[in-house]
Amino acid sequence: MMSPDDFYEWHDEPRQGDIVLYGVSRIIADDRHSPPQWESLDAHFLRVDDAWDAGKPFDIAAGIGLAIVVTHDCQLDKEWNRRVRELEKAGTETQAAEREATADMTLDRALIVSPLVDPNDLRVERGNLLAGRIIGYLPVPAHPEQLVGECVADLTYQCTIDRLDVVKVASISETARKELRYALIQLDALRTADLGFEIEAVVGRTIKKVEVPARDPLTVRIQLDDGKVIQLLQQPGTPDKETGRTSEFFSFRGSRDD
């Protein structure tokens, strides 16, 4: 697990990895089963009658808790950026276009989040869990100001929320965001990070060709002079340009002094 000083880093602008306080929910079976790590989140149950054609209902479990934003930075301001460009093309000055887009509360409303859960509630070996060796979970150290206790982000639980009324509790560093992205890629695509080669095989060889397949831009294929091919995974980066949206992104944002 990363140290708190390396993991946390406050910033006003919205970013992937922001830790927020909000409601989370999931659709459940009629027996209302809750895994131990989700029992505290499943505080309220709602039945939707006649949801299916045959009149069968379905149930929803919901609750309030801390969650980590898993939506990538590029997606957080996608609609806002598009609207700014539209206004600029129509002749509006950049600053005025940004103000107008920011005032439009219909833009970029959706966030995908995963809840933070108590590692003691998970039926896995705690040491491996907090070391980041269990796929589907990101270790989260205790916040220096006790805003967040030691926990793990349960990436197997993802839900879409509305950013309005979200309380931002803490931010994380770029290093921590890379760990989050890698954990998400492992869960959704890689499962295991097997690069298929031994490092020793690379020593003393010359790189003959480097390719980034158009259909798989996260992959880099390195061809060596002995015919061997090394396949690497690129980490998605953080956009270099700040969009101009800061505290306005969350309509009810917590601060470090709250």
Coordinates of N, CA and C in Angstrom, one line a residue, residues 53-136:
D53 N -42.6 -7.5 -17.7 CA -43.9 -7.7 -18.5 C -44.9 -8.6 -17.7
A54 N -44.3 -9.6 -17.1 CA -45.2 -10.6 -16.3 C -45.6 -10.0 -15.0
G55 N -45.3 -8.8 -14.7 CA -45.6 -8.2 -13.4 C -44.6 -8.5 -12.3
K56 N -43.5 -9.1 -12.6 CA -42.5 -9.4 -11.6 C -41.8 -8.1 -11.2
P57 N -41.6 -7.9 -9.9 CA -40.9 -6.7 -9.5 C -39.4 -6.9 -9.5
F58 N -38.6 -5.8 -9.3 CA -37.2 -5.9 -9.0 C -36.9 -5.0 -7.8
D59 N -35.8 -5.4 -7.1 CA -35.4 -4.6 -5.9 C -34.1 -3.9 -6.1
I60 N -34.0 -2.8 -5.4 CA -32.8 -1.9 -5.4 C -32.3 -1.8 -4.0
A61 N -31.0 -1.9 -3.8 CA -30.4 -1.7 -2.5 C -29.6 -0.4 -2.6
A62 N -29.7 0.5 -1.6 CA -29.0 1.8 -1.7 C -28.5 2.3 -0.4
G63 N -27.5 3.1 -0.4 CA -27.0 3.7 0.9 C -26.0 4.8 0.6
I64 N -25.6 5.4 1.7 CA -24.6 6.5 1.6 C -23.3 6.1 2.1
G65 N -22.2 6.5 1.4 CA -20.9 6.1 1.7 C -19.9 6.9 0.9
L66 N -18.6 6.6 1.3 CA -17.5 7.2 0.5 C -17.3 6.4 -0.8
A67 N -17.0 7.0 -1.9 CA -16.7 6.3 -3.1 C -15.6 7.0 -3.9
I68 N -14.9 6.3 -4.8 CA -13.9 6.9 -5.6 C -14.4 7.0 -7.0
V69 N -14.1 8.2 -7.6 CA -14.5 8.4 -9.0 C -13.6 7.6 -10.0
V70 N -14.2 6.7 -10.7 CA -13.5 5.9 -11.7 C -13.6 6.4 -13.1
T71 N -14.5 7.4 -13.4 CA -14.6 8.0 -14.7 C -13.3 8.7 -15.0
H72 N -12.7 8.4 -16.2 CA -11.5 9.0 -16.6 C -11.6 10.5 -16.8
D73 N -10.4 11.2 -16.6 CA -10.4 12.7 -16.7 C -11.0 13.2 -18.0
C74 N -10.7 12.5 -19.1 CA -11.1 12.9 -20.4 C -12.6 12.9 -20.5
Q75 N -13.3 12.1 -19.8 CA -14.7 12.0 -19.8 C -15.4 13.0 -18.9
L76 N -14.7 13.5 -17.9 CA -15.4 14.4 -16.9 C -15.8 15.7 -17.5
D77 N -15.1 16.2 -18.5 CA -15.4 17.5 -19.1 C -15.7 17.4 -20.6
K78 N -16.1 16.2 -21.0 CA -16.3 16.0 -22.5 C -17.4 16.9 -23.1
E79 N -18.5 16.9 -22.4 CA -19.6 17.7 -23.0 C -19.3 19.2 -22.8
W80 N -18.6 19.5 -21.7 CA -18.3 20.9 -21.4 C -17.3 21.4 -22.5
N81 N -16.3 20.7 -22.9 CA -15.4 21.0 -23.9 C -16.0 21.2 -25.3
R82 N -17.0 20.2 -25.5 CA -17.7 20.3 -26.8 C -18.5 21.6 -26.9
R83 N -19.2 21.9 -25.8 CA -20.0 23.2 -25.8 C -19.1 24.4 -25.9
V84 N -18.0 24.4 -25.3 CA -17.1 25.6 -25.4 C -16.6 25.8 -26.9
R85 N -16.3 24.7 -27.5 CA -15.8 24.8 -28.9 C -17.0 25.2 -29.8
E86 N -18.2 24.8 -29.6 CA -19.4 25.2 -30.3 C -19.6 26.7 -30.2
L87 N -19.4 27.2 -29.0 CA -19.6 28.7 -28.7 C -18.5 29.5 -29.4
E88 N -17.3 29.0 -29.3 CA -16.2 29.7 -29.9 C -16.3 29.8 -31.4
K89 N -16.8 28.7 -32.0 CA -17.0 28.7 -33.5 C -18.1 29.7 -33.9
A90 N -19.0 29.9 -32.9 CA -20.1 30.9 -33.2 C -19.7 32.3 -32.9
G91 N -18.5 32.5 -32.5 CA -17.9 33.9 -32.3 C -17.8 34.3 -30.9
T92 N -18.1 33.5 -29.9 CA -18.0 33.8 -28.5 C -16.6 33.8 -28.1
E93 N -16.1 34.7 -27.3 CA -14.7 34.7 -26.8 C -14.6 33.5 -25.8
T94 N -13.4 33.0 -25.7 CA -13.1 31.8 -24.9 C -13.6 31.9 -23.5
Q95 N -13.2 33.0 -22.8 CA -13.6 33.1 -21.4 C -15.1 33.2 -21.2
A96 N -15.8 33.9 -22.1 CA -17.2 33.9 -22.1 C -17.9 32.6 -22.4
A97 N -17.3 31.9 -23.3 CA -17.8 30.6 -23.7 C -17.6 29.6 -22.5
E98 N -16.5 29.7 -21.8 CA -16.3 28.8 -20.7 C -17.3 29.1 -19.6
R99 N -17.6 30.4 -19.3 CA -18.5 30.8 -18.3 C -19.9 30.3 -18.7
E100 N -20.3 30.4 -19.9 CA -21.6 30.0 -20.4 C -21.8 28.5 -20.3
A101 N -20.7 27.7 -20.7 CA -20.7 26.3 -20.6 C -20.8 25.8 -19.1
T102 N -20.1 26.5 -18.2 CA -20.1 26.2 -16.8 C -21.4 26.4 -16.2
A103 N -22.1 27.4 -16.7 CA -23.5 27.7 -16.1 C -24.5 26.7 -16.6
D104 N -24.2 25.9 -17.6 CA -25.2 24.9 -18.1 C -25.1 23.7 -17.2
M105 N -26.0 23.5 -16.3 CA -25.9 22.4 -15.4 C -26.4 21.1 -15.9
T106 N -26.7 21.0 -17.2 CA -27.0 19.8 -17.9 C -25.8 19.0 -18.4
L107 N -24.6 19.7 -18.4 CA -23.5 19.1 -19.0 C -22.7 18.2 -18.0
D108 N -22.2 17.0 -18.5 CA -21.3 16.1 -17.7 C -21.9 15.8 -16.4
R109 N -23.1 15.4 -16.3 CA -23.8 15.1 -15.0 C -23.4 13.8 -14.5
A110 N -23.1 12.8 -15.3 CA -22.9 11.4 -14.9 C -21.4 11.2 -14.4
L111 N -21.3 10.5 -13.3 CA -20.0 10.0 -12.8 C -20.2 8.5 -12.5
I112 N -19.1 7.8 -12.8 CA -19.1 6.4 -12.4 C -18.2 6.3 -11.1
V113 N -18.7 5.7 -10.1 CA -18.0 5.6 -8.8 C -18.0 4.1 -8.3
S114 N -17.0 3.9 -7.5 CA -16.9 2.6 -6.8 C -16.8 2.9 -5.3
P115 N -17.5 2.2 -4.4 CA -17.5 2.5 -3.0 C -16.2 2.0 -2.3
L116 N -15.8 2.7 -1.2 CA -14.7 2.3 -0.4 C -15.3 1.4 0.7
V117 N -14.6 0.3 0.9 CA -15.2 -0.7 1.9 C -14.1 -1.1 2.9
D118 N -14.5 -1.7 4.0 CA -13.6 -2.2 5.0 C -12.9 -3.4 4.6
P119 N -11.6 -3.5 4.5 CA -10.9 -4.7 4.1 C -11.2 -5.9 5.0
N120 N -11.6 -5.6 6.3 CA -11.9 -6.7 7.2 C -13.1 -7.5 6.8
D121 N -14.0 -6.8 6.0 CA -15.2 -7.5 5.6 C -15.1 -8.4 4.4
L122 N -13.9 -8.3 3.7 CA -13.7 -9.1 2.5 C -13.1 -10.5 2.9
R123 N -13.6 -11.5 2.2 CA -13.2 -12.9 2.5 C -11.9 -13.2 1.7
V124 N -10.9 -12.4 1.8 CA -9.6 -12.6 1.1 C -8.5 -12.4 2.1
E125 N -7.3 -12.8 1.8 CA -6.2 -12.6 2.7 C -5.9 -11.1 2.8
R126 N -5.9 -10.5 4.0 CA -5.8 -9.1 4.2 C -4.4 -8.6 3.7
G127 N -3.4 -9.3 3.9 CA -2.0 -8.8 3.5 C -2.0 -8.7 2.0
N128 N -2.5 -9.6 1.2 CA -2.5 -9.5 -0.2 C -3.4 -8.4 -0.7
L129 N -4.5 -8.3 0.0 CA -5.5 -7.3 -0.4 C -4.9 -5.9 -0.3
L130 N -4.3 -5.6 0.9 CA -3.7 -4.2 1.1 C -2.4 -4.0 0.3
A131 N -1.8 -5.1 -0.2 CA -0.6 -5.0 -1.0 C -1.0 -4.8 -2.5
G132 N -2.3 -4.8 -2.8 CA -2.8 -4.6 -4.2 C -2.6 -5.8 -5.1
R133 N -2.6 -7.0 -4.4 CA -2.5 -8.3 -5.2 C -3.8 -8.9 -5.6
I134 N -4.9 -8.4 -5.1 CA -6.2 -9.0 -5.4 C -6.9 -8.2 -6.5
I135 N -7.1 -8.8 -7.6 CA -7.8 -8.1 -8.7 C -9.2 -7.6 -8.3
G136 N -9.5 -6.4 -8.7 CA -10.8 -5.8 -8.4 C -10.8 -4.8 -7.2

